[in-house]
Amino acid sequence: MVEIQKKFIGFSSAALFQILRDGQPRTKAELVDITGLSRSTIQLRIETLLELGLLAPVNDAVSTGGRPSAQVALNPTARVVAAVDFGATQASVAITDLTGVILARTSSKIIIADGPETCLGWMVRTIRSELAALHLKEADLISIGIGLPGPVEHSTGRPSNPPIMPGWDDFDVPGFVNHHLKATVLVDNDVNIMALGEQKFAWPDTENMVFLKASTGIGSGIISSGILQRGAEGIAGDIGHVQIARGHSVPCRCGNSGCLEAMAAGPALAQQLTLAGVNFKGKPIATLSDVVAATKAGELAAIQAVRQAGRDIGEVLTTCVSVLNPSVIAIGGSLALAGEHLLAGVREVVYSRSMPLATEHLTIAQSRAGLDAGIIGASVMAIEYALSIESVDAMAAALES
Amino acid sequence: MVEIQKKFIGFSSAALFQILRDGQPRTKAELVDITGLSRSTIQLRIETLLELGLLAPVNDAVSTGGRPSAQVALNPTARVVAAVDFGATQASVAITDLTGVILARTSSKIIIADGPETCLGWMVRTIRSELAALHLKEADLISIGIGLPGPVEHSTGRPSNPPIMPGWDDFDVPGFVNHHLKATVLVDNDVNIMALGEQKFAWPDTENMVFLKASTGIGSGIISSGILQRGAEGIAGDIGHVQIARGHSVPCRCGNSGCLEAMAAGPALAQQLTLAGVNFKGKPIATLSDVVAATKAGELAAIQAVRQAGRDIGEVLTTCVSVLNPSVIAIGGSLALAGEHLLAGVREVVYSRSMPLATEHLTIAQSRAGLDAGIIGASVMAIEYALSIESVDAMAAALES
């Protein structure tokens, strides 16, 4: 109990650091004023943070007269985090500094269905080689943020019955990674990670937003009151299997019928166009990429299918608008590359079916972070932990022992 | 900037009080240990809090040997808050202590459509007479929590285009009340307040829940990550105008058609039964109370209508389950008094249409706080403010000036 309260009130180095993590330089006198701590205590705590590499002296202090007063500020480059984004058939690993600047990045064709040992083994090797190329040590890596294409129990880092990830169910991702790298491992669903990345990249002041990913599947990440919402089992935002009005008779791989995903995700659109005998450049439209290419080329049947998918997605998003009252809906994923036709369908339904107050200040936009949303979000998640009281406390304790 | 950080790190009396608001008694030595402050500083801050009546000495200290060490703890009874719940035609005013124990309570037939001066005038008089009956002074009242039956901008306390509250649109509720009573005024939508009350009363450890009110209208209050969610414009949870699949042709008072409220709220059920020529005790079923009474008496047509309303509500709640992943859905409001028939319809749809992981640990239950949900929630909102750093800081500053 006392421990929790010490963290809350926070007189440790970690708590002092919370003031400085905004990056603004401050003198010791200012820190004494802010905290009420004695000058000697401030001195001790700053020394710990300097030694950890989290703070650095700032030399261009503007003095208020008399001798120049030494300032300290967040040192964003001494320590790093890793950001990892796994898709179904592709993965990226980046090293970023503590403000999210990408220092190194590798993308590769990695098949998630090859299982956790293979995928995470590649990830560990890639992190190591990136660190080496940056002349950094493994000890410089504070944390690793990982996005996976399936439901994840965020508190334990274990996937929960992920449909496209054989071998991953209940796999202890942090445990496996920590056999090779000591850094703290945080795992989440890829759409949640993308929502964090989109917010950081394009909407930093938005406290209530929905990020929708439309691709092979359909899912969303929800930010309410400024916080990524995971729900009771970590599956908040998992809207791909909401039944839409026009879809009753279409069977879905989940066992129900009429699900949004069965009507409006990439494979559904490709199948609809194939069955309708629609060709593009002399060949049947067979994949999501074909749908996007045909739409961009102005093929009418593809445009109509994408617009209708937008309406279907809009039907579910209309309920999200009533439930969550967001100010931004960002639409990403491969299907969003089809451009304004998808958004036009979404807007058509959301704006016609919502209450006036809910849409007065609502922006519905294509994802601006685009394909980088996942890697940026994984970095945000890793940095959020790296700079937290919990993390800095642990680093300070390791230093002192 | 510095001010904000002082509050965050918190070395003020208000911050010290945050440790003690859990009600657990602590000695000065323990507080020195928790905070790192000097004994003399702790002494000064405790004196302020004793003088404000927020702390009291505790005499039954268990000493660890030597002379008994004096403890202090939250004094829940020296100061009070007011909790006010306005419905369309009924209002309640309670005075509670700082743990939410109701000390006095008045309910009266108050017509919200009579306008803010009339309703709030009655509220002010009632608060004053309750305080007098309790031998309390107006200065003992720290805050007033008010629930109103319409959309409210919580940050300003002004209703936003409330449909059943003529004269209230954009009315400065806190400004008006503060002409008569000095206490800080917090205002929110009645369903949000009921969600807070239901959580406090029945589900204190539940971080993700949906409270649904089914009555003359249909609305919900959303608690995610332990926080009541208000959304960008304060209308999160306003799900009465979500379109349901079977409802396309039924016009709603909002101007759209097929809304949940137009199909499943009390007036819609009464109208459906009237049109079907269903009588109960020799008279047509004309009101929500008639519907509830007929259902409880086992009238088949009424039971069928209520069960279908449950299915309709369940359709929208199914999407809420996908979006929010709650562990509890509590159903309140007058229509819930019809009992298990409504819940059976809700469960039928939610359990058949949701993904297995989302319903594995989901409880769908009738509201346990019942008619008290609003008044308990208003008290929770008022106490949350009263014990906050902001509030205690203001009281300490007033004391010192």
PDB file of N, CA and C in Angstrom, chain B residues 268-278 285:
ATOM      1  N   ALA B 268     -43.355   3.675 -27.516  1.00  0.00           N
ATOM      2  CA  ALA B 268     -43.496   2.853 -28.721  1.00  0.00           C
ATOM      3  C   ALA B 268     -44.227   1.550 -28.391  1.00  0.00           C
ATOM      4  N   LEU B 269     -43.869   0.933 -27.269  1.00  0.00           N
ATOM      5  CA  LEU B 269     -44.527  -0.325 -26.884  1.00  0.00           C
ATOM      6  C   LEU B 269     -46.006  -0.092 -26.584  1.00  0.00           C
ATOM      7  N   ALA B 270     -46.292   0.995 -25.855  1.00  0.00           N
ATOM      8  CA  ALA B 270     -47.685   1.299 -25.525  1.00  0.00           C
ATOM      9  C   ALA B 270     -48.491   1.502 -26.805  1.00  0.00           C
ATOM     10  N   GLN B 271     -47.897   2.239 -27.759  1.00  0.00           N
ATOM     11  CA  GLN B 271     -48.597   2.508 -29.017  1.00  0.00           C
ATOM     12  C   GLN B 271     -48.840   1.211 -29.812  1.00  0.00           C
ATOM     13  N   GLN B 272     -47.798   0.368 -29.863  1.00  0.00           N
ATOM     14  CA  GLN B 272     -47.961  -0.907 -30.585  1.00  0.00           C
ATOM     15  C   GLN B 272     -49.107  -1.722 -29.991  1.00  0.00           C
ATOM     16  N   LEU B 273     -49.189  -1.762 -28.663  1.00  0.00           N
ATOM     17  CA  LEU B 273     -50.229  -2.561 -28.004  1.00  0.00           C
ATOM     18  C   LEU B 273     -51.600  -1.915 -28.167  1.00  0.00           C
ATOM     19  N   THR B 274     -51.653  -0.588 -28.134  1.00  0.00           N
ATOM     20  CA  THR B 274     -52.916   0.115 -28.367  1.00  0.00           C
ATOM     21  C   THR B 274     -53.436  -0.185 -29.767  1.00  0.00           C
ATOM     22  N   LEU B 275     -52.523  -0.046 -30.754  1.00  0.00           N
ATOM     23  CA  LEU B 275     -52.923  -0.278 -32.147  1.00  0.00           C
ATOM     24  C   LEU B 275     -53.370  -1.721 -32.362  1.00  0.00           C
ATOM     25  N   ALA B 276     -52.770  -2.635 -31.613  1.00  0.00           N
ATOM     26  CA  ALA B 276     -53.152  -4.046 -31.751  1.00  0.00           C
ATOM     27  C   ALA B 276     -54.442  -4.346 -30.978  1.00  0.00           C
ATOM     28  N   GLY B 277     -54.995  -3.304 -30.325  1.00  0.00           N
ATOM     29  CA  GLY B 277     -56.263  -3.472 -29.602  1.00  0.00           C
ATOM     30  C   GLY B 277     -56.143  -4.299 -28.332  1.00  0.00           C
ATOM     31  N   VAL B 278     -54.913  -4.338 -27.751  1.00  0.00           N
ATOM     32  CA  VAL B 278     -54.721  -5.152 -26.549  1.00  0.00           C
ATOM     33  C   VAL B 278     -55.242  -4.389 -25.323  1.00  0.00           C
ATOM     34  N   ILE B 285     -54.043  -0.423 -23.315  1.00  0.00           N
ATOM     35  CA  ILE B 285     -52.703  -0.183 -22.768  1.00  0.00           C
ATOM     36  C   ILE B 285     -52.172   1.124 -23.359  1.00  0.00           C
TER      37      ILE B 285
END
